[in-house]
Coordinates of C-alpha atoms in Angstrom, one line a residue:
X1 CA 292.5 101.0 4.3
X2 CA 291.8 97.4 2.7
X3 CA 289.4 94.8 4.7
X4 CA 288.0 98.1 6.4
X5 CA 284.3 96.5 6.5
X6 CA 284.2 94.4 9.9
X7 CA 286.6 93.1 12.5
X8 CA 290.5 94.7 13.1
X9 CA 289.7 97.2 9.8
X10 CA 286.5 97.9 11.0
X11 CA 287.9 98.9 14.2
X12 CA 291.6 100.7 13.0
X13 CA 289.4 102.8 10.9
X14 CA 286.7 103.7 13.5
X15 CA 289.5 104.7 16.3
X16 CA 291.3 106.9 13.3
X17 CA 288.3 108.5 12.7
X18 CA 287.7 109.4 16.7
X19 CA 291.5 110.9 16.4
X20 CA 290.2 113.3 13.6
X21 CA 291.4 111.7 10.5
X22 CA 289.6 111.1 7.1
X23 CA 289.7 107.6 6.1
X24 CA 288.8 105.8 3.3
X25 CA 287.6 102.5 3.6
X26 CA 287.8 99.7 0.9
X27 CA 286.2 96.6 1.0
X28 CA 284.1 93.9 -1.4
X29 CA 281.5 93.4 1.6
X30 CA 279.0 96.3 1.3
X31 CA 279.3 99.0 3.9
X32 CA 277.7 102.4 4.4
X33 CA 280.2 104.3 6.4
X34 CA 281.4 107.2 5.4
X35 CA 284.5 106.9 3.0
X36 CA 283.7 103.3 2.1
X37 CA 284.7 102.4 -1.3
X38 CA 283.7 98.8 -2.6
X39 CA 286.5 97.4 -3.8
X40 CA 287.9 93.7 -4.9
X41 CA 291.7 94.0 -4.1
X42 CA 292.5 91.3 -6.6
X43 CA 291.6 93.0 -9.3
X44 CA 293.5 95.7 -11.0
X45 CA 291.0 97.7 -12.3
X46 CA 289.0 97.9 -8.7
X47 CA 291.9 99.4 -7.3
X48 CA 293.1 101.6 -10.1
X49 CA 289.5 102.6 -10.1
X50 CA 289.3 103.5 -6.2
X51 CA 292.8 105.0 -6.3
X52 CA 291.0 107.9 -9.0
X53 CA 288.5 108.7 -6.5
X54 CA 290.8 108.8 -3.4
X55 CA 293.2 110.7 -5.4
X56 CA 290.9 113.2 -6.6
X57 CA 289.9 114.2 -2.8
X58 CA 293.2 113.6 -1.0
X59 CA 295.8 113.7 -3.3
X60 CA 298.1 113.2 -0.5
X61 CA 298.2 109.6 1.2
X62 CA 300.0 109.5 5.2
X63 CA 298.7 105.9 6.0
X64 CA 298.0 102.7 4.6
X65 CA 296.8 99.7 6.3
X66 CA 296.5 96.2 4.0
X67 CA 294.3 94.1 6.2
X68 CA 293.0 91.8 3.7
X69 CA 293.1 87.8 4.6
X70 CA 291.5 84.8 3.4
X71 CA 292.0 80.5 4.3
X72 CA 292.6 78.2 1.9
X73 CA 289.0 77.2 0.9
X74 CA 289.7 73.6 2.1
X75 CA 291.6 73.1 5.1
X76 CA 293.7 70.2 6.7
X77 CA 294.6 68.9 3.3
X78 CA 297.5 66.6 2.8
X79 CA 300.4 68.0 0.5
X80 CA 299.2 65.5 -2.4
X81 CA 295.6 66.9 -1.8
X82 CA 296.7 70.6 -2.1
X83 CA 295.1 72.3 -5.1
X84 CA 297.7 75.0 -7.0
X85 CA 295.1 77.2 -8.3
X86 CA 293.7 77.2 -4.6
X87 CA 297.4 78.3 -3.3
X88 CA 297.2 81.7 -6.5
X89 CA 293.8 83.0 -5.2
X90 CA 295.0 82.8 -1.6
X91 CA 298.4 84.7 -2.0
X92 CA 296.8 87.0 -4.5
X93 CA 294.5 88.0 -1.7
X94 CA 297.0 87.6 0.9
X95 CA 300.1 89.4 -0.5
X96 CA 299.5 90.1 -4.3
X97 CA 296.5 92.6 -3.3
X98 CA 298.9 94.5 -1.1
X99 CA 301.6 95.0 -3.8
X100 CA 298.6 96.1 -6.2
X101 CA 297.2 98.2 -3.8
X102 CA 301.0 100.0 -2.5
X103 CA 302.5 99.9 -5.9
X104 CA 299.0 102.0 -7.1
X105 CA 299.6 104.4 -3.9
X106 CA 303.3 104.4 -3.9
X107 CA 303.2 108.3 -5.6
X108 CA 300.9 109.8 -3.1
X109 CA 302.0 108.9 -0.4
X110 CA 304.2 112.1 2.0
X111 CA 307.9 111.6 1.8
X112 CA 308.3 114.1 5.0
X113 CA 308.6 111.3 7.9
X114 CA 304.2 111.3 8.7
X115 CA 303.7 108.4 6.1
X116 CA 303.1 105.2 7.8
X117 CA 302.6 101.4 6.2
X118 CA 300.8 98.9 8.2
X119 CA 300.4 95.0 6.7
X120 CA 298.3 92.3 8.1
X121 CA 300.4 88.7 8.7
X122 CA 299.6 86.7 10.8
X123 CA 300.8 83.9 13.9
X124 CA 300.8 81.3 11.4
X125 CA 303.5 83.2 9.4
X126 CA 306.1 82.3 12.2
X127 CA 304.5 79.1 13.7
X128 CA 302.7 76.9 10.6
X129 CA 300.5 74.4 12.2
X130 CA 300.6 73.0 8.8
X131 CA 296.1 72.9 8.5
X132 CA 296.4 75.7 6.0
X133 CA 299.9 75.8 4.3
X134 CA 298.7 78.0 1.4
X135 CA 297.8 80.8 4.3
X136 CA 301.0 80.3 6.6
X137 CA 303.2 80.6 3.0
X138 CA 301.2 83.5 2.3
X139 CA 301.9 85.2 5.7
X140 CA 305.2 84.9 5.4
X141 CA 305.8 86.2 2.4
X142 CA 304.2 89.2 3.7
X143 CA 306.6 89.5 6.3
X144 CA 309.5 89.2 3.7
X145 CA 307.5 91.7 1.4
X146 CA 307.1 94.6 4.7
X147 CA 311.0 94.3 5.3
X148 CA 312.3 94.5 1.8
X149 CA 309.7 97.3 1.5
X150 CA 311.1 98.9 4.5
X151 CA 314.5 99.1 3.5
X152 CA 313.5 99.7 0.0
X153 CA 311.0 103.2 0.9
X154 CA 313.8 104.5 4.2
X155 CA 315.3 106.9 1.8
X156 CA 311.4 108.4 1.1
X157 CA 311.3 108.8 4.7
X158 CA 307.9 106.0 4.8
X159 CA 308.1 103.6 7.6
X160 CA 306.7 100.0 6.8
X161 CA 305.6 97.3 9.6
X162 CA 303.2 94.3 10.3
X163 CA 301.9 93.0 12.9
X164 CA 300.7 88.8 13.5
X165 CA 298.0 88.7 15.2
X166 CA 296.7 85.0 16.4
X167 CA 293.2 84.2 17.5
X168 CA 290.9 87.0 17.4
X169 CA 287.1 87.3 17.7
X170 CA 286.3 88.8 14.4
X171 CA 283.7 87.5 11.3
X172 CA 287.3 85.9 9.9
X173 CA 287.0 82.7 11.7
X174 CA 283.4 82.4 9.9
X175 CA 285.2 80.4 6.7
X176 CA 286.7 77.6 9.9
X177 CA 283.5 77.5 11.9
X178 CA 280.4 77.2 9.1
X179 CA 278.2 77.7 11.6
X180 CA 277.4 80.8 14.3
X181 CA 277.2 77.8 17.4
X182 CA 280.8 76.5 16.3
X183 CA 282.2 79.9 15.6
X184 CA 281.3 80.5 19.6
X185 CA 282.7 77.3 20.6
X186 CA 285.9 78.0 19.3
X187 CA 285.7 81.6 21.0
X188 CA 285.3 79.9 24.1
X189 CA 288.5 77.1 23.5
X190 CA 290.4 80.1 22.7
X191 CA 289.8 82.2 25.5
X192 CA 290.3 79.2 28.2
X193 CA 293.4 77.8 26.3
X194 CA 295.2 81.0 25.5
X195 CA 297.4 82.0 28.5
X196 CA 296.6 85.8 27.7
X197 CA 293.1 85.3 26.1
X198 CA 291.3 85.3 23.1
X199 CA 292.0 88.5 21.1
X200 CA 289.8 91.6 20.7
X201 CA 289.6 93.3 16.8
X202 CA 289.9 96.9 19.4
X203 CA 293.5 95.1 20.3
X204 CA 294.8 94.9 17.5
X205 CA 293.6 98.1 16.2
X206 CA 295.3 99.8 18.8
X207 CA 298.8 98.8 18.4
X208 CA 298.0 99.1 14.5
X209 CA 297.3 103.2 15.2
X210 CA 300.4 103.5 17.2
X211 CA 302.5 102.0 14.2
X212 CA 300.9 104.4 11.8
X213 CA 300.9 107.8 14.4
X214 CA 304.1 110.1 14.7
X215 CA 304.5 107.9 18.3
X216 CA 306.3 105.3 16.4
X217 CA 308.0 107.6 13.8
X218 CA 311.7 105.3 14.6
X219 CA 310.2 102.0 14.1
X220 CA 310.4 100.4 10.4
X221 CA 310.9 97.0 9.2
X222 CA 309.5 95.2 12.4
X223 CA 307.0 92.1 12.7
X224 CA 305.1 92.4 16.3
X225 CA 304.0 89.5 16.8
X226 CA 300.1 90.0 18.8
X227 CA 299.2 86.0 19.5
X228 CA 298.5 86.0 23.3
X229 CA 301.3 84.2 24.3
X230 CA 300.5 81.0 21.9
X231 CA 303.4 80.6 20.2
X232 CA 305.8 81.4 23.3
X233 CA 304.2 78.3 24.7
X234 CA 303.4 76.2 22.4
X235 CA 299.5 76.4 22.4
X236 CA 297.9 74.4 19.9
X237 CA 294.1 75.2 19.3

Protein backbone atom coordinates (compact mmCIF):
# COMPACT_ATOMS: atom_id res chain seq x y z
CA UNK A 1 0.00 0.00 0.00
CA UNK A 2 1.51 3.59 -1.17
CA UNK A 3 0.28 6.80 0.92
CA UNK A 4 -0.44 4.27 3.80
CA UNK A 5 0.84 6.86 6.58
CA UNK A 6 -2.42 9.03 7.34
CA UNK A 7 -5.85 9.65 5.90
CA UNK A 8 -7.80 6.93 3.26
CA UNK A 9 -4.29 4.64 3.37
CA UNK A 10 -4.06 5.05 6.88
CA UNK A 11 -7.48 3.84 7.19
CA UNK A 12 -7.66 0.93 4.03
CA UNK A 13 -4.67 -0.44 5.76
CA UNK A 14 -5.95 -0.38 9.39
CA UNK A 15 -9.56 -2.05 8.39
CA UNK A 16 -7.32 -4.86 6.32
CA UNK A 17 -5.42 -5.43 9.20
CA UNK A 18 -8.78 -5.96 11.56
CA UNK A 19 -9.80 -8.59 8.62
CA UNK A 20 -6.64 -10.58 9.34
CA UNK A 21 -4.34 -9.52 6.56
CA UNK A 22 -0.57 -8.59 6.62
CA UNK A 23 -0.02 -5.36 5.05
CA UNK A 24 2.78 -3.47 4.17
CA UNK A 25 2.65 0.04 4.38
CA UNK A 26 4.90 2.50 2.34
CA UNK A 27 5.06 5.98 2.77
CA UNK A 28 7.87 9.09 2.83
CA UNK A 29 6.12 10.53 6.15
CA UNK A 30 7.57 8.50 9.03
CA UNK A 31 5.32 5.93 10.64
CA UNK A 32 5.79 3.21 13.26
CA UNK A 33 3.11 0.81 12.46
CA UNK A 34 3.80 -2.45 11.89
CA UNK A 35 4.80 -3.20 8.17
CA UNK A 36 5.68 0.43 7.39
CA UNK A 37 8.26 0.79 4.94
CA UNK A 38 9.57 4.50 4.19
CA UNK A 39 9.49 4.88 0.84
CA UNK A 40 9.61 7.90 -1.89
CA UNK A 41 7.46 6.49 -4.78
CA UNK A 42 9.17 8.69 -7.25
CA UNK A 43 12.14 7.21 -7.04
CA UNK A 44 13.22 4.00 -8.56
CA UNK A 45 15.58 2.83 -6.32
CA UNK A 46 13.00 3.43 -3.09
CA UNK A 47 10.77 1.16 -4.57
CA UNK A 48 13.04 -1.39 -6.10
CA UNK A 49 14.54 -1.26 -2.60
CA UNK A 50 11.10 -1.87 -0.69
CA UNK A 51 10.00 -4.43 -3.28
CA UNK A 52 13.35 -6.67 -1.88
CA UNK A 53 12.10 -6.60 1.51
CA UNK A 54 8.42 -7.20 0.78
CA UNK A 55 9.42 -9.91 -1.55
CA UNK A 56 11.68 -11.61 0.72
CA UNK A 57 8.70 -12.03 3.38
CA UNK A 58 5.69 -12.44 1.02
CA UNK A 59 6.80 -13.46 -2.09
CA UNK A 60 3.23 -13.53 -3.13
CA UNK A 61 1.34 -10.09 -3.61
CA UNK A 62 -2.97 -10.40 -3.60
CA UNK A 63 -3.54 -6.57 -3.22
CA UNK A 64 -2.22 -3.36 -4.16
CA UNK A 65 -3.62 -0.05 -3.38
CA UNK A 66 -1.67 3.25 -5.04
CA UNK A 67 -2.98 6.01 -2.92
CA UNK A 68 -0.43 8.55 -3.50
CA UNK A 69 -1.55 12.36 -4.45
CA UNK A 70 -0.12 15.64 -4.49
CA UNK A 71 -1.53 19.55 -5.84
CA UNK A 72 0.24 21.53 -7.95
CA UNK A 73 2.55 23.48 -5.54
CA UNK A 74 0.78 26.77 -6.76
CA UNK A 75 -2.76 26.75 -7.39
CA UNK A 76 -5.22 28.97 -9.50
CA UNK A 77 -2.59 29.77 -12.04
CA UNK A 78 -3.43 31.05 -15.38
CA UNK A 79 -2.37 28.69 -18.40
CA UNK A 80 0.58 31.26 -19.29
CA UNK A 81 1.61 31.08 -15.44
CA UNK A 82 1.74 27.28 -15.42
CA UNK A 83 5.17 25.98 -14.73
CA UNK A 84 6.20 22.52 -16.94
CA UNK A 85 8.59 21.17 -14.43
CA UNK A 86 5.74 21.77 -11.82
CA UNK A 87 3.20 19.65 -14.23
CA UNK A 88 6.49 16.40 -14.20
CA UNK A 89 6.69 16.27 -10.41
CA UNK A 90 2.96 16.18 -10.04
CA UNK A 91 2.16 13.33 -12.61
CA UNK A 92 5.25 11.55 -11.55
CA UNK A 93 3.66 11.48 -8.07
CA UNK A 94 0.26 11.16 -9.41
CA UNK A 95 0.49 8.40 -11.99
CA UNK A 96 4.32 7.80 -12.85
CA UNK A 97 4.74 6.35 -9.09
CA UNK A 98 1.93 3.94 -9.70
CA UNK A 99 3.42 2.48 -13.01
CA UNK A 100 6.85 2.28 -11.01
CA UNK A 101 5.39 0.78 -8.13
CA UNK A 102 2.86 -2.07 -10.41
CA UNK A 103 5.41 -2.51 -13.08
CA UNK A 104 8.04 -3.52 -9.83
CA UNK A 105 5.07 -5.80 -8.46
CA UNK A 106 3.61 -6.99 -11.60
CA UNK A 107 5.53 -10.77 -11.02
CA UNK A 108 4.29 -11.37 -7.58
CA UNK A 109 1.26 -10.69 -7.76
CA UNK A 110 -1.47 -14.33 -7.73
CA UNK A 111 -2.80 -15.04 -11.15
CA UNK A 112 -5.63 -17.40 -9.52
CA UNK A 113 -8.71 -14.64 -9.51
CA UNK A 114 -7.67 -13.27 -5.36
CA UNK A 115 -5.31 -10.46 -6.79
CA UNK A 116 -6.92 -7.14 -6.66
CA UNK A 117 -5.64 -3.42 -7.93
CA UNK A 118 -6.94 -0.50 -6.39
CA UNK A 119 -5.75 3.36 -7.75
CA UNK A 120 -6.40 6.57 -6.19
CA UNK A 121 -8.14 9.33 -8.89
CA UNK A 122 -9.93 11.68 -7.96
CA UNK A 123 -13.44 14.00 -8.69
CA UNK A 124 -11.41 16.39 -10.41
CA UNK A 125 -10.41 13.70 -13.02
CA UNK A 126 -14.04 13.85 -14.41
CA UNK A 127 -15.08 17.43 -13.42
CA UNK A 128 -11.73 19.99 -13.75
CA UNK A 129 -12.60 23.11 -11.97
CA UNK A 130 -9.57 24.25 -13.77
CA UNK A 131 -7.58 25.70 -9.98
CA UNK A 132 -5.21 22.91 -10.39
CA UNK A 133 -5.03 21.58 -14.12
CA UNK A 134 -1.69 19.80 -13.50
CA UNK A 135 -3.78 17.52 -10.78
CA UNK A 136 -7.11 17.13 -12.79
CA UNK A 137 -4.67 15.92 -15.96
CA UNK A 138 -3.01 13.76 -13.64
CA UNK A 139 -6.22 12.11 -12.43
CA UNK A 140 -7.30 11.40 -15.50
CA UNK A 141 -4.66 9.83 -16.85
CA UNK A 142 -4.96 7.49 -13.97
CA UNK A 143 -8.24 6.62 -14.98
CA UNK A 144 -7.02 5.85 -18.60
CA UNK A 145 -3.93 3.99 -17.05
CA UNK A 146 -6.54 1.58 -14.48
CA UNK A 147 -8.63 0.58 -17.70
CA UNK A 148 -5.87 -0.17 -20.19
CA UNK A 149 -4.35 -1.97 -17.18
CA UNK A 150 -7.57 -3.77 -16.72
CA UNK A 151 -7.91 -5.11 -20.00
CA UNK A 152 -4.31 -5.52 -20.33
CA UNK A 153 -3.90 -8.00 -16.80
CA UNK A 154 -7.86 -9.97 -17.52
CA UNK A 155 -6.02 -12.86 -19.04
CA UNK A 156 -3.71 -13.03 -15.46
CA UNK A 157 -7.00 -13.30 -13.77
CA UNK A 158 -5.96 -9.58 -11.74
CA UNK A 159 -8.82 -7.19 -11.48
CA UNK A 160 -7.88 -3.44 -11.70
CA UNK A 161 -10.24 -0.40 -10.47
CA UNK A 162 -10.18 3.22 -9.04
CA UNK A 163 -12.23 4.97 -7.22
CA UNK A 164 -12.67 9.35 -7.25
CA UNK A 165 -13.12 10.40 -4.22
CA UNK A 166 -14.03 14.36 -3.81
CA UNK A 167 -13.75 16.27 -0.58
CA UNK A 168 -12.56 14.29 2.27
CA UNK A 169 -11.32 15.21 5.77
CA UNK A 170 -7.92 13.93 5.64
CA UNK A 171 -4.12 15.82 6.23
CA UNK A 172 -4.39 16.20 2.06
CA UNK A 173 -6.22 19.39 2.08
CA UNK A 174 -3.10 20.71 4.43
CA UNK A 175 -1.07 21.90 0.95
CA UNK A 176 -4.82 24.20 0.08
CA UNK A 177 -5.48 25.42 3.62
CA UNK A 178 -1.65 26.60 5.12
CA UNK A 179 -3.11 26.88 8.18
CA UNK A 180 -5.04 24.28 10.87
CA UNK A 181 -8.04 27.37 11.32
CA UNK A 182 -8.49 27.39 7.40
CA UNK A 183 -8.18 23.73 6.97
CA UNK A 184 -11.43 23.60 9.45
CA UNK A 185 -13.18 26.24 7.68
CA UNK A 186 -13.15 24.56 4.68
CA UNK A 187 -14.27 21.23 6.57
CA UNK A 188 -17.14 23.13 7.61
CA UNK A 189 -18.05 24.77 3.75
CA UNK A 190 -17.85 21.24 2.68
CA UNK A 191 -19.97 19.59 4.94
CA UNK A 192 -22.91 22.42 4.68
CA UNK A 193 -22.45 22.74 0.80
CA UNK A 194 -22.15 19.10 -0.13
CA UNK A 195 -25.68 17.53 -0.51
CA UNK A 196 -24.34 14.20 1.02
CA UNK A 197 -21.54 15.62 3.23
CA UNK A 198 -18.15 16.09 3.64
CA UNK A 199 -16.30 12.72 3.22
CA UNK A 200 -14.79 10.49 5.85
CA UNK A 201 -11.01 8.68 5.04
CA UNK A 202 -13.17 5.31 6.89
CA UNK A 203 -15.52 5.96 3.66
CA UNK A 204 -13.54 5.64 1.30
CA UNK A 205 -11.56 2.85 2.78
CA UNK A 206 -14.46 0.91 2.84
CA UNK A 207 -15.49 0.76 -0.62
CA UNK A 208 -11.67 0.52 -1.35
CA UNK A 209 -11.70 -3.13 0.77
CA UNK A 210 -14.67 -4.33 -1.10
CA UNK A 211 -12.91 -3.67 -4.53
CA UNK A 212 -9.84 -5.57 -3.31
CA UNK A 213 -11.92 -8.65 -1.25
CA UNK A 214 -13.25 -11.78 -3.26
CA UNK A 215 -16.94 -9.69 -2.81
CA UNK A 216 -16.05 -7.89 -5.93
CA UNK A 217 -14.13 -10.70 -7.79
CA UNK A 218 -16.50 -9.59 -11.32
CA UNK A 219 -15.73 -6.01 -11.22
CA UNK A 220 -12.58 -4.74 -13.41
CA UNK A 221 -11.96 -1.74 -15.24
CA UNK A 222 -14.45 0.54 -13.38
CA UNK A 223 -14.07 4.25 -11.98
CA UNK A 224 -16.59 4.70 -8.86
CA UNK A 225 -16.91 7.90 -8.55
CA UNK A 226 -17.18 8.69 -4.28
CA UNK A 227 -17.77 12.86 -4.41
CA UNK A 228 -20.98 13.14 -2.34
CA UNK A 229 -23.16 14.09 -4.91
CA UNK A 230 -20.90 17.21 -6.08
CA UNK A 231 -20.49 16.68 -9.45
CA UNK A 232 -24.20 15.34 -10.02
CA UNK A 233 -25.18 18.76 -9.06
CA UNK A 234 -22.93 20.92 -9.83
CA UNK A 235 -21.35 21.95 -6.44
CA UNK A 236 -18.60 24.28 -6.68
CA UNK A 237 -16.53 24.63 -3.29
Amino acid sequence: MTAAGGGIGAAVAAGLEDEGAQVWRLDRRPCTDRGFISCDVSSDAEVASAREIIIAETPTIHHLYNGVGMLPPRLGLRLEEEDVKEWQTVFDTNLHSMVRVLGAFATSLSEDGSSSVVNMSSDQSLVPRGDALAYAASKAAVNAFTIGLARQWIPRRIRVNAIAPGAVRSGFIDAVAKTAERRESMFAHAEATLPLGLGQPEAAAELVRFLLSADARNITGELFRADSGQALMGIRL
